[in-house]
Each structure stands twice: as C-alpha cells, then as structure tokens.
C-alpha cells in the first residue's frame, strides 16, 4: 500500500526535534516527509526559520496530540500515523508522550524509532505491543540516539568479528569520553525528573524482566550480567581511568535486549563507564554539574533556575566543536566444543564522532535510523527490537558514510603468560 509520506517527525518544537528537522533539510534526501505537532503555529515558526536557511519550502505540518484522552484524539493520531512508512519521535518523556504512538505504529505496520533512554518504557512496549508489531511487521526501535546506538553497535561489531574468527564474544566493556563542555538540554533534565520522581511502589512485577523476552514470548537463555564499575577503575589496555556514570545502566539494558535477540552468549558480561577526567578541574566541573542536575530533579524550587528549560540546550558552537569517543575492550573465546584452541583473545575498539553526540548527532542518528528503516523496510521482522538487532551492520555503515564518524577494531597482543579466563575478574572492575 502506497503511503503519502516516507517519514513523519514528532517533537519538532523541542531542542533535539528541531535539530532532527534541520538535519533532514540539510541532507535533502529526496524523501517525502512531514512533521506532526500539538501546536502547529509553534512548529511553523521553527520550520520557517530552518527552511529559509536551507532555501527550501517548509514541509507539511500535521496536528495531533500525543497524549490521547479521548477516542477522537486517538483516531486523529492514527490518521497521521497511517499516512507514513516510518515514524521518528523526539517527544519525551516517552513514557508520557510515546505510549499511544507506539501502539498505533505496532498495530498498523508502521516502523517506529525514538531517542529514549527510558528502559521502563521499552519494557512496557515489549509487554504490550511486541505481538501486534510482529503480526503487522512494524519494527519498534527505541534507543536510536546517543542512548544507545554507539554502545549497541560497538558490541554488535565485536560480536560479528568474533563470529568471523569462529569464536564467541563473552565479555565487553565500553568507555565514553566527551569534552568538559558537554552539557544537558532542558528536555533531558525534564525526562530524568519524570523518571526519577515517579511512583514505582504499586507497579506490577512480571515473572521475569521483559527485556529477556524472546520473539516467541519466552524467557531467553541468553543472559547479560552487568559489570559496570561501581567506583573508579584502571583500564590498562587503554591507559586511562574510568568511573560510573548515570547512563551506564541504560546502555547495559539495551545491550541485554540485543543479546536476547542476536545471541551473543548465554552468559554474556557487559559494562559501560565514563572515561575519568585527567585533570582536577574537569573532575570538579563534572561533580558540580551532576550536583546541580540532581538538585533540579529533587529540589526544583531551589535549583531549577540553574539548569536549562525544556527547548533549551547547549550552544551551536559547543555542539559543532564537541565530540564523543567510545572505547571498547572485549574478550572472545573458542566456541563450546572447539578443541583446536584454548586461549581467549582480546580486542579493542574505538568509535569516534567528531561532533556533539548528546544532541546534534543524536538527531542525526535518529534520522539515519529512519533512513535505514526505509531502505530495509521490506526485509524487516516486526517486533520491539534494538538498533543492532533490527538494522545491524547496515546502520553502522550508513553512520560511517553520512556522519563525521570513524570506527577502529584491532586484536590486543597477548602476553606470553596464561590469560585469565573470562569471568575471573572481580565484579565491578574494568576488564582486560
């Protein structure tokens, strides 16, 4: 069935949504796209400015409310969703603004991608909408921005390398490095506030973590143990120190889901951490920033004035001059039953983005996810998936082609003495 649009973008009046619209205009991919907004006048103001800058006509603006409290509102949103092949959304908190949108995409065979870091939202989607998405053929993808494409694809490429060597990836650690100028947007802080202050006491507890649900609805045998550090650790392979960070658990949960769908290992271990600043000034700035954000979340009447409001974020100059490097260290071992080799092999990786990835390239990653969904549309399996499981190396190659990004992978030379078996390290420590 022909659709009027290839992509409809939601959330264009927000900070990252505006960047996504800018990216679509700049790339001029020759697709039919539109935006949907609750307030068309506000969206029109955003799009006119972007279109004029790119010497292009404004794209169509469709009107709908993402929080549907009446059948009429849901019918209006459904009418918009069914006009497109792919829905992209930057409207968070996604647990608040995304549930009906996901439902309609899943029921009507429309591919969906968002930039959420809200694991509870993903769990709900698996429980409530995976079956409908499988039946309709809709690929429902969360974590399609900074949270968590770099980590998800890094582990996928490690796995692919291991398989190519006839081995099994059994452990991986990733380490995020960003400049000291990196900062959060008001929308991100609003989402964090929503998640950290919501009432969880009366939430029903499932028989097992929904992230472990297989496409057939059973609990997967492929388990993932978090080995993210609980304190500062040395990473000798990369010659730096690393420390915990707030998004580490989100990255682990995304990779946990990919392991279920792709089968890296039945007893996989994965951890994510932040590269520690080598200077006292950098360390102090990081702690101050974290303190202000925590204050804005838990004591908003005092600290809210010190952080960005929704729609505000880093300066364009900071984003253009920003970067993110994701380092990785992993362990491979011979597959069970292979008696030809006994030693483990270690690899290291480097996934570098030469602009800010928190917002500027999160918008770009979302759009490129959408473009990959379009390219692979006829071959996709429906269900609630991850970027790595649904789009695989095709997404990685598109990122390397369209963004200012680079990827490196190499084996680590082993010492002559015996190498400790995977799993011998203490939990919470960085691995070799």
Tab-separated table of C-alpha atoms in Angstrom:
chain	number	residue	atom	x	y	z
A	1	UNK	CA	0.000	0.000	0.000
A	2	UNK	CA	1.393	3.374	-1.036
A	3	UNK	CA	1.915	5.924	1.709
A	4	UNK	CA	1.823	9.693	1.383
A	5	UNK	CA	4.999	10.136	3.431
A	6	UNK	CA	8.210	8.237	3.977
A	7	UNK	CA	8.865	9.814	7.389
A	8	UNK	CA	6.813	11.839	9.849
A	9	UNK	CA	8.793	13.546	12.614
A	10	UNK	CA	7.236	14.240	16.019
A	11	UNK	CA	8.666	16.648	18.603
A	12	UNK	CA	9.976	19.296	16.201
A	13	UNK	CA	9.420	22.144	18.687
A	14	UNK	CA	11.785	20.555	21.209
A	15	UNK	CA	15.554	21.002	21.263
A	16	UNK	CA	16.540	17.701	19.625
A	17	UNK	CA	13.482	17.589	17.378
A	18	UNK	CA	14.462	20.908	15.859
A	19	UNK	CA	17.952	19.555	15.219
A	20	UNK	CA	16.430	16.496	13.523
A	21	UNK	CA	14.383	18.761	11.227
A	22	UNK	CA	17.500	20.789	10.437
A	23	UNK	CA	19.375	17.603	9.586
A	24	UNK	CA	16.600	16.392	7.267
A	25	UNK	CA	16.618	19.729	5.454
A	26	UNK	CA	20.405	19.815	5.180
A	27	UNK	CA	20.656	16.262	3.852
A	28	UNK	CA	17.828	16.757	1.337
A	29	UNK	CA	17.494	13.016	0.786
A	30	UNK	CA	14.647	13.362	-1.690
A	31	UNK	CA	12.085	11.678	0.547
A	32	UNK	CA	8.559	12.805	1.320
A	33	UNK	CA	8.430	13.881	4.939
A	34	UNK	CA	6.288	15.920	7.284
A	35	UNK	CA	6.108	16.886	10.941
A	36	UNK	CA	3.350	16.446	13.480
A	37	UNK	CA	2.830	18.820	16.388
A	38	UNK	CA	0.243	19.643	19.002
A	39	UNK	CA	0.797	23.349	18.327
A	40	UNK	CA	1.075	23.897	14.539
A	41	UNK	CA	1.774	27.614	14.918
A	42	UNK	CA	4.818	26.937	17.054
A	43	UNK	CA	6.008	24.231	14.660
A	44	UNK	CA	5.529	26.583	11.724
A	45	UNK	CA	7.800	29.135	13.365
A	46	UNK	CA	10.519	26.531	13.784
A	47	UNK	CA	10.232	25.152	10.251
A	48	UNK	CA	10.091	28.537	8.506
A	49	UNK	CA	13.415	29.504	10.032
A	50	UNK	CA	15.049	26.191	9.080
A	51	UNK	CA	13.550	26.156	5.571
A	52	UNK	CA	14.693	29.710	4.866
A	53	UNK	CA	18.209	28.860	5.992
A	54	UNK	CA	18.268	25.909	3.573
A	55	UNK	CA	16.458	27.782	0.767
A	56	UNK	CA	13.662	25.223	0.760
A	57	UNK	CA	9.915	25.181	1.200
A	58	UNK	CA	8.508	24.287	4.627
A	59	UNK	CA	7.293	20.696	4.876
A	60	UNK	CA	3.668	19.888	5.776
A	61	UNK	CA	2.624	20.270	9.414
A	62	UNK	CA	0.063	17.800	10.741
A	63	UNK	CA	-1.770	18.388	14.011
A	64	UNK	CA	-2.304	15.801	16.743
A	65	UNK	CA	-1.888	15.387	20.478
A	66	UNK	CA	0.363	12.543	21.596
A	67	UNK	CA	-1.433	12.235	24.936
A	68	UNK	CA	-4.785	10.854	23.777
A	69	UNK	CA	-7.513	11.017	26.404
A	70	UNK	CA	-10.471	10.505	24.031
A	71	UNK	CA	-11.221	8.119	21.132
A	72	UNK	CA	-11.367	11.128	18.828
A	73	UNK	CA	-7.837	12.192	19.705
A	74	UNK	CA	-6.536	8.678	19.105
A	75	UNK	CA	-8.362	8.499	15.773
A	76	UNK	CA	-6.719	11.762	14.705
A	77	UNK	CA	-3.282	10.456	15.643
A	78	UNK	CA	-3.970	7.153	13.873
A	79	UNK	CA	-4.886	9.004	10.703
A	80	UNK	CA	-1.480	10.696	10.768
A	81	UNK	CA	0.478	7.540	11.618
A	82	UNK	CA	-1.087	5.515	8.816
A	83	UNK	CA	-0.002	8.092	6.218
A	84	UNK	CA	3.687	7.232	6.647
A	85	UNK	CA	6.146	4.345	6.396
A	86	UNK	CA	8.313	5.483	9.330
A	87	UNK	CA	7.626	7.488	12.490
A	88	UNK	CA	10.517	9.284	14.203
A	89	UNK	CA	9.942	10.969	17.535
A	90	UNK	CA	11.876	13.213	19.893
A	91	UNK	CA	8.890	13.867	22.197
A	92	UNK	CA	9.857	12.879	25.723
A	93	UNK	CA	9.369	11.820	28.393
A	94	UNK	CA	8.449	8.896	26.160
A	95	UNK	CA	6.563	7.041	28.853
A	96	UNK	CA	4.243	10.061	28.899
A	97	UNK	CA	4.147	11.019	25.229
A	98	UNK	CA	5.045	7.825	23.392
A	99	UNK	CA	2.705	5.059	24.506
A	100	UNK	CA	-0.205	5.697	22.136
A	101	UNK	CA	2.191	6.445	19.284
A	102	UNK	CA	3.937	3.092	19.710
A	103	UNK	CA	0.594	1.307	19.979
A	104	UNK	CA	-0.656	2.771	16.710
A	105	UNK	CA	2.592	2.054	14.868
A	106	UNK	CA	2.624	-1.541	16.130
A	107	UNK	CA	-0.987	-2.148	15.142
A	108	UNK	CA	-0.709	-0.561	11.704
A	109	UNK	CA	2.621	-1.845	10.408
A	110	UNK	CA	4.463	1.487	10.666
A	111	UNK	CA	8.138	1.403	11.624
A	112	UNK	CA	8.986	3.483	14.696
A	113	UNK	CA	12.189	4.941	16.157
A	114	UNK	CA	12.826	7.219	19.137
A	115	UNK	CA	15.727	8.592	21.158
A	116	UNK	CA	14.603	7.487	24.601
A	117	UNK	CA	16.846	6.288	27.381
A	118	UNK	CA	13.825	5.141	29.410
A	119	UNK	CA	14.173	1.401	29.969
A	120	UNK	CA	10.775	1.142	31.682
A	121	UNK	CA	9.175	2.485	28.511
A	122	UNK	CA	10.913	-0.198	26.466
A	123	UNK	CA	9.795	-2.896	28.897
A	124	UNK	CA	6.198	-1.709	28.597
A	125	UNK	CA	6.411	-1.766	24.805
A	126	UNK	CA	7.699	-5.344	24.825
A	127	UNK	CA	4.888	-6.478	27.109
A	128	UNK	CA	2.090	-4.529	25.444
A	129	UNK	CA	2.960	-4.156	21.772
A	130	UNK	CA	5.510	-6.738	20.643
A	131	UNK	CA	2.914	-9.273	19.482
A	132	UNK	CA	0.962	-6.687	17.474
A	133	UNK	CA	4.184	-5.408	15.909
A	134	UNK	CA	5.218	-8.919	14.930
A	135	UNK	CA	1.858	-9.514	13.285
A	136	UNK	CA	1.854	-6.191	11.420
A	137	UNK	CA	5.546	-6.216	10.518
A	138	UNK	CA	6.322	-2.967	12.362
A	139	UNK	CA	9.857	-2.615	13.705
A	140	UNK	CA	9.626	-0.743	17.016
A	141	UNK	CA	13.050	0.682	17.908
A	142	UNK	CA	13.986	2.709	20.954
A	143	UNK	CA	17.472	3.930	21.958
A	144	UNK	CA	18.174	5.393	18.499
A	145	UNK	CA	20.352	8.313	19.580
A	146	UNK	CA	23.301	8.763	21.912
A	147	UNK	CA	21.318	6.362	24.097
A	148	UNK	CA	22.323	3.767	22.910
A	149	UNK	CA	23.413	3.402	19.265
A	150	UNK	CA	27.194	3.775	19.824
A	151	UNK	CA	27.297	1.108	22.552
A	152	UNK	CA	24.767	-1.172	20.863
A	153	UNK	CA	26.602	-1.146	17.533
A	154	UNK	CA	30.026	-1.429	19.161
A	155	UNK	CA	29.050	-4.688	20.854
A	156	UNK	CA	27.411	-5.909	17.633
A	157	UNK	CA	30.612	-5.291	15.648
A	158	UNK	CA	32.645	-7.038	18.346
A	159	UNK	CA	30.267	-9.999	18.059
A	160	UNK	CA	30.491	-10.032	14.261
A	161	UNK	CA	34.280	-10.016	14.458
A	162	UNK	CA	34.252	-12.898	16.925
A	163	UNK	CA	31.903	-14.927	14.733
A	164	UNK	CA	34.155	-14.269	11.740
A	165	UNK	CA	37.027	-15.764	13.733
A	166	UNK	CA	34.949	-18.793	14.703
A	167	UNK	CA	34.795	-17.565	18.286
A	168	UNK	CA	32.216	-16.345	20.804
A	169	UNK	CA	32.064	-12.874	22.351
A	170	UNK	CA	31.755	-13.456	26.093
A	171	UNK	CA	32.563	-10.081	27.645
A	172	UNK	CA	32.693	-6.423	26.628
A	173	UNK	CA	33.284	-3.085	28.304
A	174	UNK	CA	32.738	0.333	26.745
A	175	UNK	CA	34.046	3.688	27.941
A	176	UNK	CA	32.565	7.073	26.979
A	177	UNK	CA	34.765	10.139	26.520
A	178	UNK	CA	33.229	13.578	25.934
A	179	UNK	CA	34.654	17.119	26.269
A	180	UNK	CA	34.283	19.028	29.512
A	181	UNK	CA	31.980	21.478	27.686
A	182	UNK	CA	29.315	18.777	27.162
A	183	UNK	CA	26.007	19.633	28.850
A	184	UNK	CA	22.373	18.542	29.069
A	185	UNK	CA	19.268	20.056	27.482
A	186	UNK	CA	16.166	21.065	29.390
A	187	UNK	CA	14.236	18.215	27.781
A	188	UNK	CA	16.716	15.628	29.024
A	189	UNK	CA	16.500	17.026	32.539
A	190	UNK	CA	12.696	17.009	32.351
A	191	UNK	CA	12.769	13.340	31.316
A	192	UNK	CA	15.168	12.460	34.128
A	193	UNK	CA	12.911	14.263	36.584
A	194	UNK	CA	9.860	12.355	35.340
A	195	UNK	CA	11.619	9.003	35.630
A	196	UNK	CA	13.301	9.513	38.991
A	197	UNK	CA	10.300	11.006	40.776
A	198	UNK	CA	7.514	8.723	39.546
A	199	UNK	CA	5.765	6.347	41.942
A	200	UNK	CA	7.006	2.769	41.461
A	201	UNK	CA	5.520	1.247	44.629
A	202	UNK	CA	2.339	-0.070	43.032
A	203	UNK	CA	3.888	-1.238	39.763
A	204	UNK	CA	3.092	-4.869	38.916
A	205	UNK	CA	6.128	-7.146	38.809
A	206	UNK	CA	6.346	-9.572	35.865
A	207	UNK	CA	7.611	-13.145	36.152
A	208	UNK	CA	10.894	-12.064	34.531
A	209	UNK	CA	12.447	-8.923	33.086
A	210	UNK	CA	10.568	-8.141	29.845
A	211	UNK	CA	13.910	-7.280	28.217
A	212	UNK	CA	14.630	-11.020	28.280
A	213	UNK	CA	11.510	-11.870	26.273
A	214	UNK	CA	12.169	-13.818	23.070
A	215	UNK	CA	10.126	-13.233	19.911
A	216	UNK	CA	8.084	-16.301	20.904
A	217	UNK	CA	7.282	-14.794	24.313
A	218	UNK	CA	9.523	-16.997	26.430
A	219	UNK	CA	12.392	-16.108	28.748
A	220	UNK	CA	15.665	-16.132	26.841
A	221	UNK	CA	18.582	-18.360	27.775
A	222	UNK	CA	20.926	-15.544	26.723
A	223	UNK	CA	21.597	-13.658	29.942
A	224	UNK	CA	23.653	-10.494	30.371
A	225	UNK	CA	25.398	-9.672	33.631
A	226	UNK	CA	26.238	-6.024	34.259
A	227	UNK	CA	29.899	-5.455	35.067
A	228	UNK	CA	29.762	-1.662	35.013
A	229	UNK	CA	32.164	-0.338	37.642
A	230	UNK	CA	30.852	0.852	40.992
A	231	UNK	CA	33.827	3.135	41.546
A	232	UNK	CA	36.934	4.439	39.769
A	233	UNK	CA	38.899	1.700	37.967
A	234	UNK	CA	42.055	1.445	35.877
A	235	UNK	CA	41.733	0.367	32.262
A	236	UNK	CA	45.295	-0.769	31.484
A	237	UNK	CA	44.605	-1.716	27.859
A	238	UNK	CA	43.651	1.885	27.124
A	239	UNK	CA	45.829	3.667	29.683
A	240	UNK	CA	43.134	5.668	31.470
A	241	UNK	CA	40.841	5.523	34.453
A	242	UNK	CA	37.074	5.106	34.210
A	243	UNK	CA	34.211	5.726	36.601
A	244	UNK	CA	30.465	5.079	36.822
A	245	UNK	CA	28.027	7.407	35.072
A	246	UNK	CA	24.289	7.863	35.182
A	247	UNK	CA	23.549	6.371	31.748
A	248	UNK	CA	25.574	3.188	32.235
A	249	UNK	CA	22.555	1.069	33.294
A	250	UNK	CA	20.604	2.217	30.218
A	251	UNK	CA	23.396	1.101	27.900
A	252	UNK	CA	23.602	-2.256	29.649
A	253	UNK	CA	19.860	-2.794	29.303
A	254	UNK	CA	19.917	-2.033	25.578
A	255	UNK	CA	22.767	-4.493	25.032
A	256	UNK	CA	20.938	-7.004	27.242
A	257	UNK	CA	17.997	-6.830	24.834
A	258	UNK	CA	20.277	-7.196	21.796
A	259	UNK	CA	21.882	-10.280	23.331
A	260	UNK	CA	18.429	-11.847	23.661
A	261	UNK	CA	17.647	-11.167	20.006
A	262	UNK	CA	21.081	-11.869	18.498
A	263	UNK	CA	22.522	-14.467	20.894
A	264	UNK	CA	25.989	-13.144	21.651
A	265	UNK	CA	26.448	-15.544	24.560
A	266	UNK	CA	24.294	-17.346	27.112
A	267	UNK	CA	26.445	-15.924	29.913
A	268	UNK	CA	27.420	-12.565	28.469
A	269	UNK	CA	29.020	-9.843	30.579
A	270	UNK	CA	28.884	-6.172	29.680
A	271	UNK	CA	29.647	-2.887	31.376
A	272	UNK	CA	29.658	0.779	30.427
A	273	UNK	CA	31.506	3.637	32.119
A	274	UNK	CA	32.783	7.177	31.644
A	275	UNK	CA	36.432	7.978	30.988
A	276	UNK	CA	37.579	9.906	34.065
A	277	UNK	CA	38.845	13.428	33.534
A	278	UNK	CA	42.656	13.537	33.875
A	279	UNK	CA	42.512	16.997	35.495
A	280	UNK	CA	41.200	18.142	38.872
A	281	UNK	CA	39.319	20.977	37.161
A	282	UNK	CA	37.493	18.541	34.887
A	283	UNK	CA	36.620	16.286	37.810
A	284	UNK	CA	35.298	19.250	39.836
A	285	UNK	CA	33.207	20.577	36.932
A	286	UNK	CA	31.661	17.159	36.415
A	287	UNK	CA	30.715	16.829	40.081
A	288	UNK	CA	29.255	20.359	40.168
A	289	UNK	CA	27.172	19.718	37.049
A	290	UNK	CA	25.882	16.419	38.448
A	291	UNK	CA	25.003	18.141	41.717
A	292	UNK	CA	23.026	20.902	40.002
A	293	UNK	CA	21.084	18.381	37.915
A	294	UNK	CA	20.311	16.259	40.967
A	295	UNK	CA	19.177	19.393	42.779
A	296	UNK	CA	16.924	20.396	39.873
A	297	UNK	CA	15.308	16.957	39.959
A	298	UNK	CA	14.777	16.549	43.688
A	299	UNK	CA	14.653	20.181	44.871
A	300	UNK	CA	13.324	22.027	41.805
A	301	UNK	CA	12.112	25.097	43.720
A	302	UNK	CA	15.734	25.889	44.596
A	303	UNK	CA	17.850	24.527	41.738
A	304	UNK	CA	15.605	24.647	38.628
A	305	UNK	CA	16.770	28.161	37.803
A	306	UNK	CA	20.353	26.909	37.306
A	307	UNK	CA	19.605	24.358	34.565
A	308	UNK	CA	18.159	24.668	31.016
A	309	UNK	CA	14.391	24.708	30.492
A	310	UNK	CA	12.674	22.346	28.010
A	311	UNK	CA	13.531	23.513	24.485
A	312	UNK	CA	16.903	24.896	25.623
A	313	UNK	CA	20.255	23.163	25.336
A	314	UNK	CA	23.943	23.549	24.507
A	315	UNK	CA	25.075	26.323	22.178
A	316	UNK	CA	25.556	25.559	18.497
A	317	UNK	CA	29.246	26.370	18.835
A	318	UNK	CA	29.693	23.858	21.649
A	319	UNK	CA	27.851	21.178	19.670
A	320	UNK	CA	29.848	21.786	16.478
A	321	UNK	CA	33.095	21.663	18.458
A	322	UNK	CA	32.043	18.701	20.550
A	323	UNK	CA	32.911	15.052	20.129
A	324	UNK	CA	32.395	11.651	21.636
A	325	UNK	CA	34.773	8.727	21.591
A	326	UNK	CA	33.548	5.331	22.707
A	327	UNK	CA	36.384	2.972	23.551
A	328	UNK	CA	35.811	-0.739	23.904
A	329	UNK	CA	37.620	-3.781	25.248
A	330	UNK	CA	36.249	-7.277	24.737
A	331	UNK	CA	37.061	-10.926	25.253
A	332	UNK	CA	36.415	-13.717	22.766
A	333	UNK	CA	36.810	-17.422	23.392
A	334	UNK	CA	36.602	-20.554	21.246
A	335	UNK	CA	33.048	-21.781	20.878
A	336	UNK	CA	31.955	-24.686	23.054
A	337	UNK	CA	33.106	-27.938	21.557
A	338	UNK	CA	36.058	-26.420	19.711
A	339	UNK	CA	39.140	-28.313	20.891
A	340	UNK	CA	41.529	-26.694	18.423
A	341	UNK	CA	42.161	-23.618	20.592
A	342	UNK	CA	42.130	-22.920	24.297
A	343	UNK	CA	43.234	-19.314	24.714
A	344	UNK	CA	40.939	-16.340	24.873
A	345	UNK	CA	41.523	-13.396	22.544
A	346	UNK	CA	41.010	-9.761	23.403
A	347	UNK	CA	40.085	-6.923	21.084
A	348	UNK	CA	39.829	-3.178	21.463
A	349	UNK	CA	37.696	-0.730	19.524
A	350	UNK	CA	37.292	2.994	19.008
A	351	UNK	CA	34.060	4.570	17.731
A	352	UNK	CA	34.612	8.309	17.268
A	353	UNK	CA	32.061	11.037	16.486
A	354	UNK	CA	33.602	14.375	15.571
A	355	UNK	CA	30.638	16.480	16.758
A	356	UNK	CA	28.469	16.590	19.858
A	357	UNK	CA	26.516	13.347	20.090
A	358	UNK	CA	24.332	14.269	23.036
A	359	UNK	CA	22.051	16.361	20.809
A	360	UNK	CA	23.429	17.357	17.395
A	361	UNK	CA	24.379	13.843	16.383
A	362	UNK	CA	21.578	12.221	18.377
A	363	UNK	CA	19.252	13.973	15.920
A	364	UNK	CA	21.398	12.742	13.028
A	365	UNK	CA	21.452	9.178	14.382
A	366	UNK	CA	17.668	9.174	14.668
A	367	UNK	CA	17.259	10.340	11.075
A	368	UNK	CA	19.786	7.818	9.772
A	369	UNK	CA	17.942	5.109	11.695
A	370	UNK	CA	14.803	6.238	9.890
A	371	UNK	CA	16.560	6.146	6.524
A	372	UNK	CA	17.860	2.646	7.233
A	373	UNK	CA	14.362	1.531	8.212
A	374	UNK	CA	13.151	2.845	4.855
A	375	UNK	CA	15.926	1.070	2.949
A	376	UNK	CA	15.339	-2.250	4.714
A	377	UNK	CA	11.580	-1.907	5.108
A	378	UNK	CA	10.591	-4.931	3.040
A	379	UNK	CA	13.014	-7.281	4.812
A	380	UNK	CA	12.461	-6.247	8.428
A	381	UNK	CA	10.917	-8.509	11.032
A	382	UNK	CA	8.281	-6.874	13.185
A	383	UNK	CA	8.579	-6.591	16.954
A	384	UNK	CA	10.101	-4.489	19.721
A	385	UNK	CA	13.795	-4.639	18.903
A	386	UNK	CA	17.036	-2.663	19.169
A	387	UNK	CA	19.085	-0.763	16.572
A	388	UNK	CA	21.694	-3.549	16.476
A	389	UNK	CA	19.215	-6.417	16.253
A	390	UNK	CA	16.909	-4.827	13.673
A	391	UNK	CA	19.326	-2.917	11.446
A	392	UNK	CA	22.727	-4.446	12.166
A	393	UNK	CA	25.801	-3.509	10.181
A	394	UNK	CA	23.657	-1.644	7.627
A	395	UNK	CA	23.095	1.069	10.226
A	396	UNK	CA	26.777	1.146	11.137
A	397	UNK	CA	27.818	1.596	7.510
A	398	UNK	CA	25.260	4.341	6.978
A	399	UNK	CA	26.538	6.204	10.047
A	400	UNK	CA	30.128	5.979	8.818
A	401	UNK	CA	29.030	7.209	5.375
A	402	UNK	CA	26.780	10.098	6.394
A	403	UNK	CA	28.258	11.379	9.683
A	404	UNK	CA	31.722	12.603	10.586
A	405	UNK	CA	32.498	9.354	12.371
A	406	UNK	CA	35.136	6.628	12.320
A	407	UNK	CA	35.490	3.050	13.555
A	408	UNK	CA	38.563	1.015	14.526
A	409	UNK	CA	38.925	-2.562	15.766
A	410	UNK	CA	42.092	-4.498	16.484
A	411	UNK	CA	43.224	-7.508	18.456
A	412	UNK	CA	45.253	-6.897	21.592
A	413	UNK	CA	48.601	-8.659	21.581
A	414	UNK	CA	48.685	-11.284	24.313
A	415	UNK	CA	51.469	-11.699	26.817
A	416	UNK	CA	53.323	-14.980	26.910
A	417	UNK	CA	51.833	-15.969	30.250
A	418	UNK	CA	48.408	-17.507	30.598
A	419	UNK	CA	45.467	-15.198	30.247
A	420	UNK	CA	42.780	-15.284	32.970
A	421	UNK	CA	39.564	-16.841	31.798
A	422	UNK	CA	36.641	-14.530	31.189
A	423	UNK	CA	34.705	-14.059	34.382
A	424	UNK	CA	37.749	-14.342	36.686
A	425	UNK	CA	37.885	-10.580	37.176
A	426	UNK	CA	36.188	-9.098	40.193
A	427	UNK	CA	32.731	-7.747	39.522
A	428	UNK	CA	32.768	-4.018	39.010
A	429	UNK	CA	36.375	-3.867	37.780
A	430	UNK	CA	37.414	-2.962	34.269
A	431	UNK	CA	38.493	-5.956	32.227
A	432	UNK	CA	41.461	-6.608	30.029
